[in-house]
XYZ file of C-alpha atoms in Angstrom:
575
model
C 0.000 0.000 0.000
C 0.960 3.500 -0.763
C 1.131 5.637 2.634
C 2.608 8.755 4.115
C 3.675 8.954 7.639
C 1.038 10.815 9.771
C 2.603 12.567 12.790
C 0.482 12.671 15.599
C 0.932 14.862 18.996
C -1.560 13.667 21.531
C -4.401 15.965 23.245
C -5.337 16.940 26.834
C -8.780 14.563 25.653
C -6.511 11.938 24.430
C -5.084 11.382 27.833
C -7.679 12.412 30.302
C -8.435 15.497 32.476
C -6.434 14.654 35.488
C -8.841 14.967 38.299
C -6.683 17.745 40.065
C -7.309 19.913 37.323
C -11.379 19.181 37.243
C -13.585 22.139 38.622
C -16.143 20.286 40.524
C -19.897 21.521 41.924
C -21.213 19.424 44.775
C -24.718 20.008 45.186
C -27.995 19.063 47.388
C -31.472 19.888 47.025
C -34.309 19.972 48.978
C -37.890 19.552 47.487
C -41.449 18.774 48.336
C -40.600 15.014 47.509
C -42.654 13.382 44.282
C -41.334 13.149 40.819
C -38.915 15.812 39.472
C -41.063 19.107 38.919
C -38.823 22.071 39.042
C -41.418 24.048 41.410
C -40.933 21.288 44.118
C -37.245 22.098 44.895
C -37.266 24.080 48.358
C -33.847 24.984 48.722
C -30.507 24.958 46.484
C -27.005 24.229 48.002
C -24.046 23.553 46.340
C -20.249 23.986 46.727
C -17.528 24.552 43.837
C -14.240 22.852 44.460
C -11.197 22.236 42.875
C -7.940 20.097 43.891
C -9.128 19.890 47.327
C -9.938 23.919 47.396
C -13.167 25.079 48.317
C -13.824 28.169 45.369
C -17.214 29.640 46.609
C -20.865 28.050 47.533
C -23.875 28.491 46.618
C -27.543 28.549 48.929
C -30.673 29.547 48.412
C -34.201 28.648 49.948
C -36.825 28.407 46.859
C -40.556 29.299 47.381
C -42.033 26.308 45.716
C -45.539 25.671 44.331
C -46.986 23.638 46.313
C -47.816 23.440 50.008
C -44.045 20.943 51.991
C -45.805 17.922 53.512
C -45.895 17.759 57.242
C -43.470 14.930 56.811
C -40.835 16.505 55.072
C -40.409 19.506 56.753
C -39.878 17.436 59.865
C -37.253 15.607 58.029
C -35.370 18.624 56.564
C -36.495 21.420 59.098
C -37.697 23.533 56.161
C -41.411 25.103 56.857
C -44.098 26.838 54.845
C -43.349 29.751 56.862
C -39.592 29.510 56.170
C -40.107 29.441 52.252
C -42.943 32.169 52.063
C -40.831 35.173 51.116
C -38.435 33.322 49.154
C -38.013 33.673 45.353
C -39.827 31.158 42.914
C -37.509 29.129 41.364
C -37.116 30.905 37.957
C -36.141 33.804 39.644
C -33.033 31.385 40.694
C -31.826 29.204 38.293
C -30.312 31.892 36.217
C -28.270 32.371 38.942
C -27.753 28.572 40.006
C -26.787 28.116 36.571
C -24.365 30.629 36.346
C -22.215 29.664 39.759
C -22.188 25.984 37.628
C -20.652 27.270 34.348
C -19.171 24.894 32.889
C -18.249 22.795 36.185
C -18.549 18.906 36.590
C -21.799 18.186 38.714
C -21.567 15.797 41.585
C -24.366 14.869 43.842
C -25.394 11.949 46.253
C -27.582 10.313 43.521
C -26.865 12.027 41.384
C -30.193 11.657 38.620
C -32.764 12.324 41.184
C -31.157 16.047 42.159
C -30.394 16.500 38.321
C -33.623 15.135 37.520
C -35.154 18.054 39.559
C -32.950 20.967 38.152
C -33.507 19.594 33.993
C -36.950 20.120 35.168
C -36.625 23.524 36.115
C -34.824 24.417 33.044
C -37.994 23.194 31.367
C -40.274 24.857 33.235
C -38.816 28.062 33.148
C -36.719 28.052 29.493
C -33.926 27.754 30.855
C -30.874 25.942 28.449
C -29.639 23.012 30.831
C -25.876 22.735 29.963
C -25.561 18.985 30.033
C -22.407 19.018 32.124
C -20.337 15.921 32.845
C -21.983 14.339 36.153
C -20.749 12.204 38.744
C -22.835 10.143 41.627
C -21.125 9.434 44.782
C -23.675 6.731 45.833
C -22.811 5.582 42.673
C -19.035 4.819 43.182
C -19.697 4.057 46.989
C -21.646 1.095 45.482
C -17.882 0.327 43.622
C -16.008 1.241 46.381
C -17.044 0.987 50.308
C -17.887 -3.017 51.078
C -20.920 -4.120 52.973
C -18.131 -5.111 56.137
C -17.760 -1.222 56.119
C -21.143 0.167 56.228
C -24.524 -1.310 56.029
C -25.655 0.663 53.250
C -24.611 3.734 51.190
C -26.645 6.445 52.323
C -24.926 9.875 52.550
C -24.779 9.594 56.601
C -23.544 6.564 56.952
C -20.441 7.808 54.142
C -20.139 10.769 56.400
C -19.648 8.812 59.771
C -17.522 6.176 58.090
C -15.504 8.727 56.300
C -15.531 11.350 58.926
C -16.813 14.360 57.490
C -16.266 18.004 59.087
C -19.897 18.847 58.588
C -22.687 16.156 59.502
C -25.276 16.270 56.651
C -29.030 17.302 58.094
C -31.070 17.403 55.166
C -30.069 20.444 54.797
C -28.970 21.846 50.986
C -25.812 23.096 51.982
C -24.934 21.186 54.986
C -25.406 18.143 52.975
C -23.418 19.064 49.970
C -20.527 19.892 51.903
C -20.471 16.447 53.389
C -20.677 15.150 50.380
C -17.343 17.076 49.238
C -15.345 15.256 51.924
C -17.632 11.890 50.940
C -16.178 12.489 47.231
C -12.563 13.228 48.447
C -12.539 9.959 50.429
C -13.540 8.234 47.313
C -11.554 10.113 44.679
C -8.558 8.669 47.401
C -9.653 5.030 47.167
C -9.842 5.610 43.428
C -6.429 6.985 42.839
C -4.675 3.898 44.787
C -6.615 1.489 42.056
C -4.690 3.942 39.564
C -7.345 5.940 38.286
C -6.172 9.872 38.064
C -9.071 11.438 35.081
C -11.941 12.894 34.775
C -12.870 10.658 32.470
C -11.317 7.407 34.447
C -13.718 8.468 37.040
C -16.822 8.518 35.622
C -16.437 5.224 34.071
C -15.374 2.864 36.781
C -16.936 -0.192 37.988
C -15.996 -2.704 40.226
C -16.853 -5.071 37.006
C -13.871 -3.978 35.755
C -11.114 -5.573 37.709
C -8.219 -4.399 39.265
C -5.724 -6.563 36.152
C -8.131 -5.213 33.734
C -7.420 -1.557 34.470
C -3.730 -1.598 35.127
C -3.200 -2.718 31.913
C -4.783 0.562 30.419
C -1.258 1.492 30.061
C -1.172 -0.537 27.172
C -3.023 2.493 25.108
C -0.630 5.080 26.508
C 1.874 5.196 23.614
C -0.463 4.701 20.728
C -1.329 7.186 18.308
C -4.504 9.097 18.526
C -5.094 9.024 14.832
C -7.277 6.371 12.616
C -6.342 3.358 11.774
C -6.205 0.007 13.272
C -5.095 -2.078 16.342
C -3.798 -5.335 17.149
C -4.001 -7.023 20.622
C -1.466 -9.762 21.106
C -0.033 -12.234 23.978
C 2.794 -12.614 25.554
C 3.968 -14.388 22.584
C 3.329 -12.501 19.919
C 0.070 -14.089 18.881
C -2.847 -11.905 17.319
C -5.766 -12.033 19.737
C -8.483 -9.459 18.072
C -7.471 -7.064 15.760
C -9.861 -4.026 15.264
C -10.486 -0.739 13.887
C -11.098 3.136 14.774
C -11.024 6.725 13.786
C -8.751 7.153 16.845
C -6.505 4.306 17.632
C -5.775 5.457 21.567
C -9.027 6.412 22.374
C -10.397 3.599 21.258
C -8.338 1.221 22.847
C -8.578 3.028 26.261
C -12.476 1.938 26.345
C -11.350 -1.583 26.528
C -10.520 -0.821 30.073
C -13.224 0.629 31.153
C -16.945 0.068 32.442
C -17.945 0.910 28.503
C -16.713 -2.156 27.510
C -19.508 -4.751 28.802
C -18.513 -8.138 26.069
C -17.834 -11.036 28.353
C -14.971 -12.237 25.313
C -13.200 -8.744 25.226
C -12.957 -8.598 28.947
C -11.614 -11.733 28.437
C -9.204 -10.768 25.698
C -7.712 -8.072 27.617
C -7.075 -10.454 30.446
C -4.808 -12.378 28.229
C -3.190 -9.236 26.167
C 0.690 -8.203 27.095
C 0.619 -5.217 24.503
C -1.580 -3.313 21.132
C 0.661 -2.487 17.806
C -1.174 0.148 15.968
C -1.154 0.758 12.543
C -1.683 4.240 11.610
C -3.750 4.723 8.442
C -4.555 7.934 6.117
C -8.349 6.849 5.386
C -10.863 4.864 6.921
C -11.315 2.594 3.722
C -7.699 1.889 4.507
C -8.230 1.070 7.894
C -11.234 -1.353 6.935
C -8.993 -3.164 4.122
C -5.768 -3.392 6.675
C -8.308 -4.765 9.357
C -9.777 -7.549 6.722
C -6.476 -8.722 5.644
C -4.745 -9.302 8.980
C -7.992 -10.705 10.318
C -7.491 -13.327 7.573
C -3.588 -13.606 7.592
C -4.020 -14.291 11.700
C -7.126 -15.566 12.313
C -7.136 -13.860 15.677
C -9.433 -16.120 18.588
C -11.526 -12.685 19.501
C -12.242 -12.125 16.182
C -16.253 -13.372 15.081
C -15.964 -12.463 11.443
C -13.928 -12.069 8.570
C -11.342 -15.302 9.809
C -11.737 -17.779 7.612
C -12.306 -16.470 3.969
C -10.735 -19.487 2.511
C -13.843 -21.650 3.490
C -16.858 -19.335 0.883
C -17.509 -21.571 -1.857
C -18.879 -21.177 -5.805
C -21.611 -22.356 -7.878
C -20.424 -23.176 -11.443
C -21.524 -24.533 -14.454
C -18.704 -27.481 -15.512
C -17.005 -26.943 -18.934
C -17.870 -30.600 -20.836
C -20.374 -32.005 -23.004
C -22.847 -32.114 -20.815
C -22.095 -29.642 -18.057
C -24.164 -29.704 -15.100
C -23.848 -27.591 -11.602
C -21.437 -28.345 -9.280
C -20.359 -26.763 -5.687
C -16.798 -25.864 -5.802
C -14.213 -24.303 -3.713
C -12.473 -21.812 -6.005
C -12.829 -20.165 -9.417
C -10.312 -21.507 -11.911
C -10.476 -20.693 -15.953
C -12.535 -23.326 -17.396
C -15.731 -21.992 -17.016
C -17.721 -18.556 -17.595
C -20.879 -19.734 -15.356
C -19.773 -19.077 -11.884
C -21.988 -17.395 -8.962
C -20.983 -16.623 -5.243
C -19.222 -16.730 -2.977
C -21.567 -18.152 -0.746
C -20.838 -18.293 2.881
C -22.121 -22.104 3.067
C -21.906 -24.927 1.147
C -25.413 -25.344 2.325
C -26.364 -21.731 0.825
C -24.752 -22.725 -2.677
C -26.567 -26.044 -2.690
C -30.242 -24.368 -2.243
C -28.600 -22.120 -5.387
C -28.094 -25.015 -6.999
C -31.765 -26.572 -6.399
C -33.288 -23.179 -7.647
C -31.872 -23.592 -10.794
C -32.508 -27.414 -10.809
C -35.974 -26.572 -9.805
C -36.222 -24.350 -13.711
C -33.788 -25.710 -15.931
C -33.533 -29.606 -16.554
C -30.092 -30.183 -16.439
C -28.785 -33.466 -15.382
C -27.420 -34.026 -11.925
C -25.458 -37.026 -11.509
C -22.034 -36.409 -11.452
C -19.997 -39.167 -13.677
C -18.490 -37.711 -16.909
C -20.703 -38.794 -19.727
C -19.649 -39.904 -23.304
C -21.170 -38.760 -26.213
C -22.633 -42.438 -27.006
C -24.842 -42.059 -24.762
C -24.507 -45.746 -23.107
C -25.105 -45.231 -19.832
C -28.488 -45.811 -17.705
C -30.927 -43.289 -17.013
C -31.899 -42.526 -13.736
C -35.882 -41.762 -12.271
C -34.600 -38.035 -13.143
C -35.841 -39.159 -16.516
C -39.167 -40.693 -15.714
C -40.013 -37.586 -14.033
C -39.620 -35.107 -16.819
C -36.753 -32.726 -14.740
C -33.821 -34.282 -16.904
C -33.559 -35.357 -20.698
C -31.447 -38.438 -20.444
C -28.238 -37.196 -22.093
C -26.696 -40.407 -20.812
C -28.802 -42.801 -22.627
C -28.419 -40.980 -26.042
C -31.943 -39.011 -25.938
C -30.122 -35.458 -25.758
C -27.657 -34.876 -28.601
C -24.784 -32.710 -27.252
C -26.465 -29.711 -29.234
C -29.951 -30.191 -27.598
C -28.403 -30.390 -24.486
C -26.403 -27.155 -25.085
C -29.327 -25.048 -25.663
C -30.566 -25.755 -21.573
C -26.870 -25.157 -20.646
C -26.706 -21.677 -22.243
C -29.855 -21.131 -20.278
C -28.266 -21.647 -17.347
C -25.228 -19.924 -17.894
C -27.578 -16.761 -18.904
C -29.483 -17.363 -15.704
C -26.227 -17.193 -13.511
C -24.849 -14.272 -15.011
C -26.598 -12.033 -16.954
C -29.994 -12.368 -16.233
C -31.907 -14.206 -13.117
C -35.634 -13.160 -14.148
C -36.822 -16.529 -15.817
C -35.444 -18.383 -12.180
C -37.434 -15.415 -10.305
C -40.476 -15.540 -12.179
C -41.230 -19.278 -12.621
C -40.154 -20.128 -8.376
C -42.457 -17.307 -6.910
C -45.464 -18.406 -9.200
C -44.212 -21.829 -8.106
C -44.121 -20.151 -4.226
C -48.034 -18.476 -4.774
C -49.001 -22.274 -5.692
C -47.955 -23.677 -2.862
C -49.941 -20.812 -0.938
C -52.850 -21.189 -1.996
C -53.136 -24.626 -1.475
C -51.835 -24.386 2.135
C -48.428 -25.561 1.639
C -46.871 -22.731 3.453
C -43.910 -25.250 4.306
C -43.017 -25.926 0.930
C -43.658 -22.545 -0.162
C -41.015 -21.313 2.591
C -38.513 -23.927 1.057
C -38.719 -22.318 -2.382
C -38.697 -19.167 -1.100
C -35.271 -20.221 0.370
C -33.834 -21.470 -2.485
C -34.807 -18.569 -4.870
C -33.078 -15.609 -2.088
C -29.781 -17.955 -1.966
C -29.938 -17.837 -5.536
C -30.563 -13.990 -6.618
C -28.081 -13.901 -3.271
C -24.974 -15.936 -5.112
C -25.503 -14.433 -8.396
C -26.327 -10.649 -7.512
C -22.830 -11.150 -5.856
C -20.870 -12.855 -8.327
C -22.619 -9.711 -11.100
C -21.076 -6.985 -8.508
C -17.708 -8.114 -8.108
C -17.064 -9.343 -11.554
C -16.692 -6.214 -13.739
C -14.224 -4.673 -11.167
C -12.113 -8.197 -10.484
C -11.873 -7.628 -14.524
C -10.735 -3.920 -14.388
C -6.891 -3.498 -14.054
C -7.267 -0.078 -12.638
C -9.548 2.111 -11.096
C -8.496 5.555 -9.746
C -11.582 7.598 -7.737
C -11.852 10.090 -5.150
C -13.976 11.766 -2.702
C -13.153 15.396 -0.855
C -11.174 14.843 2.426
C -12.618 16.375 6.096
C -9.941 18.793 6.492
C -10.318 19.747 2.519
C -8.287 18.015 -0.587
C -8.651 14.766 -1.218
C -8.993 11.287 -0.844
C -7.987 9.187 -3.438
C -7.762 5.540 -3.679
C -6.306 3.166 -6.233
C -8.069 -0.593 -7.361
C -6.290 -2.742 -9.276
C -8.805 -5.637 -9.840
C -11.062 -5.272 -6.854
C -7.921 -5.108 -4.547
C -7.260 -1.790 -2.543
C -4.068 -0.887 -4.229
C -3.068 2.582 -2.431
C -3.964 5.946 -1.584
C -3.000 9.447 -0.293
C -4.273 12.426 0.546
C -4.212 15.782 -1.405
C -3.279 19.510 0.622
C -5.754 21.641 0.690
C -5.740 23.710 -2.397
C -3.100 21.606 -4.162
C -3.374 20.094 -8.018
C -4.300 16.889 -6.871
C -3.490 15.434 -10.345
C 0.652 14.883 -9.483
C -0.223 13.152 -6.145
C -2.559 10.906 -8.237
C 0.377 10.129 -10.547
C 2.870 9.013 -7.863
C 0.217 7.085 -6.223
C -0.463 5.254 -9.489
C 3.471 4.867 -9.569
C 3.931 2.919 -6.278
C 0.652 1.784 -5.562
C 0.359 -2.377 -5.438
C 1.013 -4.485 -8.375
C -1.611 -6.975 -8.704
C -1.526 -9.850 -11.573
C -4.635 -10.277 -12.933
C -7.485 -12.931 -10.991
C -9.450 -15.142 -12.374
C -13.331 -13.097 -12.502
C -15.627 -13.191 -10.909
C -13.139 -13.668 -8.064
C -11.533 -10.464 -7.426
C -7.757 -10.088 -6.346
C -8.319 -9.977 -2.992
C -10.786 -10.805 -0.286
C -14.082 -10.785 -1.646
C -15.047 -8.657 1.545
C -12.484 -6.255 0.829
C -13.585 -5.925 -2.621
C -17.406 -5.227 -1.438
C -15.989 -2.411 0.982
C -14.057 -0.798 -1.720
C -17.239 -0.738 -3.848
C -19.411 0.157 -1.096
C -17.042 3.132 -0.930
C -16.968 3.638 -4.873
C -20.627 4.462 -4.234
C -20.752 6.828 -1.716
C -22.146 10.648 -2.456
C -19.297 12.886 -4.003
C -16.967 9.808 -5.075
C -15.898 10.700 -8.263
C -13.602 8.404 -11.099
C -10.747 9.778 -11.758
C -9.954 7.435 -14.413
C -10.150 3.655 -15.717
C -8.392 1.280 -17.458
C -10.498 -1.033 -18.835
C -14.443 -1.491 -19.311
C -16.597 -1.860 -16.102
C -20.042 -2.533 -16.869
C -22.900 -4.904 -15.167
C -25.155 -6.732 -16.914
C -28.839 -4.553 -16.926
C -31.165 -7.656 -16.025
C -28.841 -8.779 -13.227
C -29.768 -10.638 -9.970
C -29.095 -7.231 -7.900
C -32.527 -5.515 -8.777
C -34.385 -9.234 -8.255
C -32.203 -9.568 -5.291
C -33.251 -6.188 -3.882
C -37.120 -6.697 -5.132
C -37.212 -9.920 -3.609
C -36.200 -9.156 -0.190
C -38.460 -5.958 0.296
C -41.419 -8.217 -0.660
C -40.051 -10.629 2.188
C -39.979 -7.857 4.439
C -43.444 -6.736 3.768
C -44.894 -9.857 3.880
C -43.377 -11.276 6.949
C -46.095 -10.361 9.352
C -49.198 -11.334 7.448
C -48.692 -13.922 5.090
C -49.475 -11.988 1.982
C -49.384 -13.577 -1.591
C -46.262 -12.435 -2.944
C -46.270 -10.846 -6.415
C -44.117 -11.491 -9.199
């Protein structure tokens, strides 16, 4: 591949806001109880903090709408009397909202106290600025064990964690205690090893004490797209994946975000991550598909065995029939797939079989025609080549049908299998209707596939190219369906002499045998996925890149949004 070193300096986001550096405001409120309504909050405390420093507080009492229940007032101390002169809560916020600024928010449960304020932002038009939150009662759960306290209540932190003010359901008594409450915890954090912002707000016990000290794996990779490889202590490839931002990415596999039961396991087992830095995301996907193949990596669902897709062909002899093959070789120009199964290409196979009657036993017949016919015959679905009542001629009239059928133009399989599928519906055979249905999509499947890829695996060279982000653009060479190379064009540059040394040391690739491409038939569907999206352009081609205009794609497409609409009701499906 053609590529051009990308240097990369990492950002204060790349590594984390170290949590010395984070502006926090601890808050409380008090409300009438109930569901969040922002006229139920009674009184507003809060106090801004910042490596330990205390930077200013904030308290209010709030007039709300409503009458405080007996209850509650005898639980916070706050009275009907005590609220009557104060300000209604729009009359607040602004204010509220401005001591917050752009501030983390921590409170002890956190979503019921921010619950209450998003509320009030509602109710009075206020813009809630969706800051970065953090719930103490949240990491207690994580952090303080059921030997230390019996539950995780906000007194019970304070007396455990000795607090210099007792919390009293009070708005501001409370949220100082729950300063020193988040102190304690940011301490207990910090000996586990986590220092950031972001660290913070992301831990769970579920992730275990191994599985974060190896985030130190991500520390020297690049924050630029491309992919990543995890490996073992020896070496060995165990997942191999892909991102816009290598670092990033591979920091979430240490963290609470990462919830697959087989990655946690993964990282258990992983001793270090080699990156490899890309300049497009199409060259990202290609690198990841061909070192998924080349390794095989355990973690990896998809994409590892490529080798295993197989092919529907028509044989090259005098009486060619279908056969289920492994590879394309040169001997015939009737081949459909890949299919992922051999089971897939055999219902192919029985579509056809179902239309055309070509024989199916698989000895090599002579033209004499001395062999014995089989009850093929005697049911009208084969016309006896091997006992001489097919001359080679006759015969090659059904096989040119075939080959038409497989890759030029499916319509005659479509039409006569769903008349054959309405048939069986209205007579109740919804079984056997299903079972054609089956073998028809695995059909216009195989050879809608086999259509796509075969004019580019017969191209020698494509050049295209879409605008980049950052301006210029992004060009990528295709030599026969393989990703070749590519590069990116400066901003305002003639992008034509970066095309012609990118055609100048971009892959050589011998020509394949169509319709297989030169290269991973995935890999060749993502680079024309790609070819097709909005403001690709051709640059140039060598060679003629056509499809065939009756191909299996449109039947394909037709069929399965008629599956779709019909699944729920059992509708007749129309040809």
């Amino acid at each position: 591949m053609h590529t051009t070193p990308v240097a990369v300096q990492g950002t204060l986001d790349d590594l984390g806001t170290p949590l010395s550096e984070v502006t926090f405001v601890v808050l409380d409120l008090e409300t009438t109880g109930g569901k969040p309504a922002g006229s139920n909050i009674t009184e507003i405390g809060a106090v801004k903090v910042r490596g330990g420093v205390v930077l200013g507080e904030f308290q209010t009492l709030v007039r709300p709408g409503e009458p405080i229940p007996a209850f509650v007032s005898v639980l916070t101390g706050i009275s009907n009397a005590m609220v009557a002169s104060a300000p209604r809560i729009d009359r607040v916020l602004g204010s509220f909202l401005e001591f917050l600024g752009d501030a983390v928010v921590v409170a002890h449960n956190a979503p019921y106290d921010v619950g209450f304020l998003k509320a009030a932002c509602r109710e009075t038009g206020e813009q809630w600025p969706r800051p970065a939150v953090v719930d103490t009662a949240h990491l207690a759960r994580q952090l303080v064990t059921a030997d230390e306290a019996p539950n995780r209540k906000l007194g019970t932190l304070a007396s455990l964690f000795g607090t210099t003010t007792t919390p009293d359901h009070r708005a501001l008594h409370d949220a100082r205690a729950t300063v020193d409450v988040l102190h304690a915890l940011i301490g207990r954090v910090g000996n586990l090893g986590v220092h950031s912002l972001e660290e913070l707000q992301t831990y769970s016990k579920r992730v275990t004490p191994g599985q974060r000290r190896k985030r130190v794996l991500a520390d020297d990779l690049p924050s630029a797209p491309g992919v990543y490889v995890f490996k073992d202590a020896n070496g060995q490839a165990l997942y191999v994946g892909t991102s816009v931002d290598i670092r990033k990415r591979v920091r979430s596999y240490f963290t609470e975000s990462e919830k697959r039961a087989r990655m946690r396991d993964m990282v258990r087992l992983a001793e270090e991550v080699t990156p490899v830095v890309c300049q497009t995301a199409l060259e990202a996907q290609v690198r990841e598909l061909r070192l998924i193949a080349e390794h095989k990596p355990r973690f990896n669902r998809r994409s590892r065995y490529p080798e295993r897709a197989v092919w529907l062909k028509l044989t090259h002899e005098a009486f060619p029939r279908l056969s289920v093959v492994s590879s394309v070789r040169d001997d015939s120009p009737g081949y459909v797939g890949p299919f992922g199964s051999k089971a897939a290409a055999e219902l192919a196979m029985t579509a056809l079989h179902d239309v055309l009657p070509l024989r199916r036993c698989t000895k090599r017949l002579s033209r004499k025609g001395d062999s014995t016919a089989c009850a093929l015959f005697d049911l009208g679905k084969c016309g006896a080549p091997c006992i001489g009542q097919q001359s080679v001629d006759d015969y090659a009239a059904i096989a040119d049908e075939a080959r038409s059928m497989l890759t030029a133009d499916a319509r005659p399989v479509v039409d006569a299998l769903l008349d054959r599928m309405n048939a069986l519906g209205a007579q109740g055979r919804y079984e056997d209707a299903a079972a054609v249905r089956d073998r028809l999509l695995a059909f216009v499947r195989g050879a809608a596939r086999a259509q796509r890829l075969d004019p580019l695996a017969r191209t020698p060279e494509v050049v295209a190219a879409r605008p980049g982000a950052l301006g210029g653009w992004e060009v990528v060479c295709i030599r026969y369906g393989r990703f070749a190379g590519t590069t990116l064009t400066p901003r305002g540059a003639d992008p034509m002499p970066y095309i012609a040394a990118l055609r100048e040391t971009a892959e050589v690739v011998a020509a394949p045998v169509a319709p297989a491409p030169a290269a991973l038939t995935e890999e060749t569907e993502r680079v024309l996925h790609w070819l097709e999206q909005p403001g690709v352009r051709i640059v140039r081609t060598e060679g003629v890149w056509i499809c065939p205009v009756n191909g299996a794609g449109g039947s394909r497409n037709r069929l399965e949004r008629l599956m779709d609409a019909g699944s729920g009701g059992g509708a007749r499906v129309a040809g």
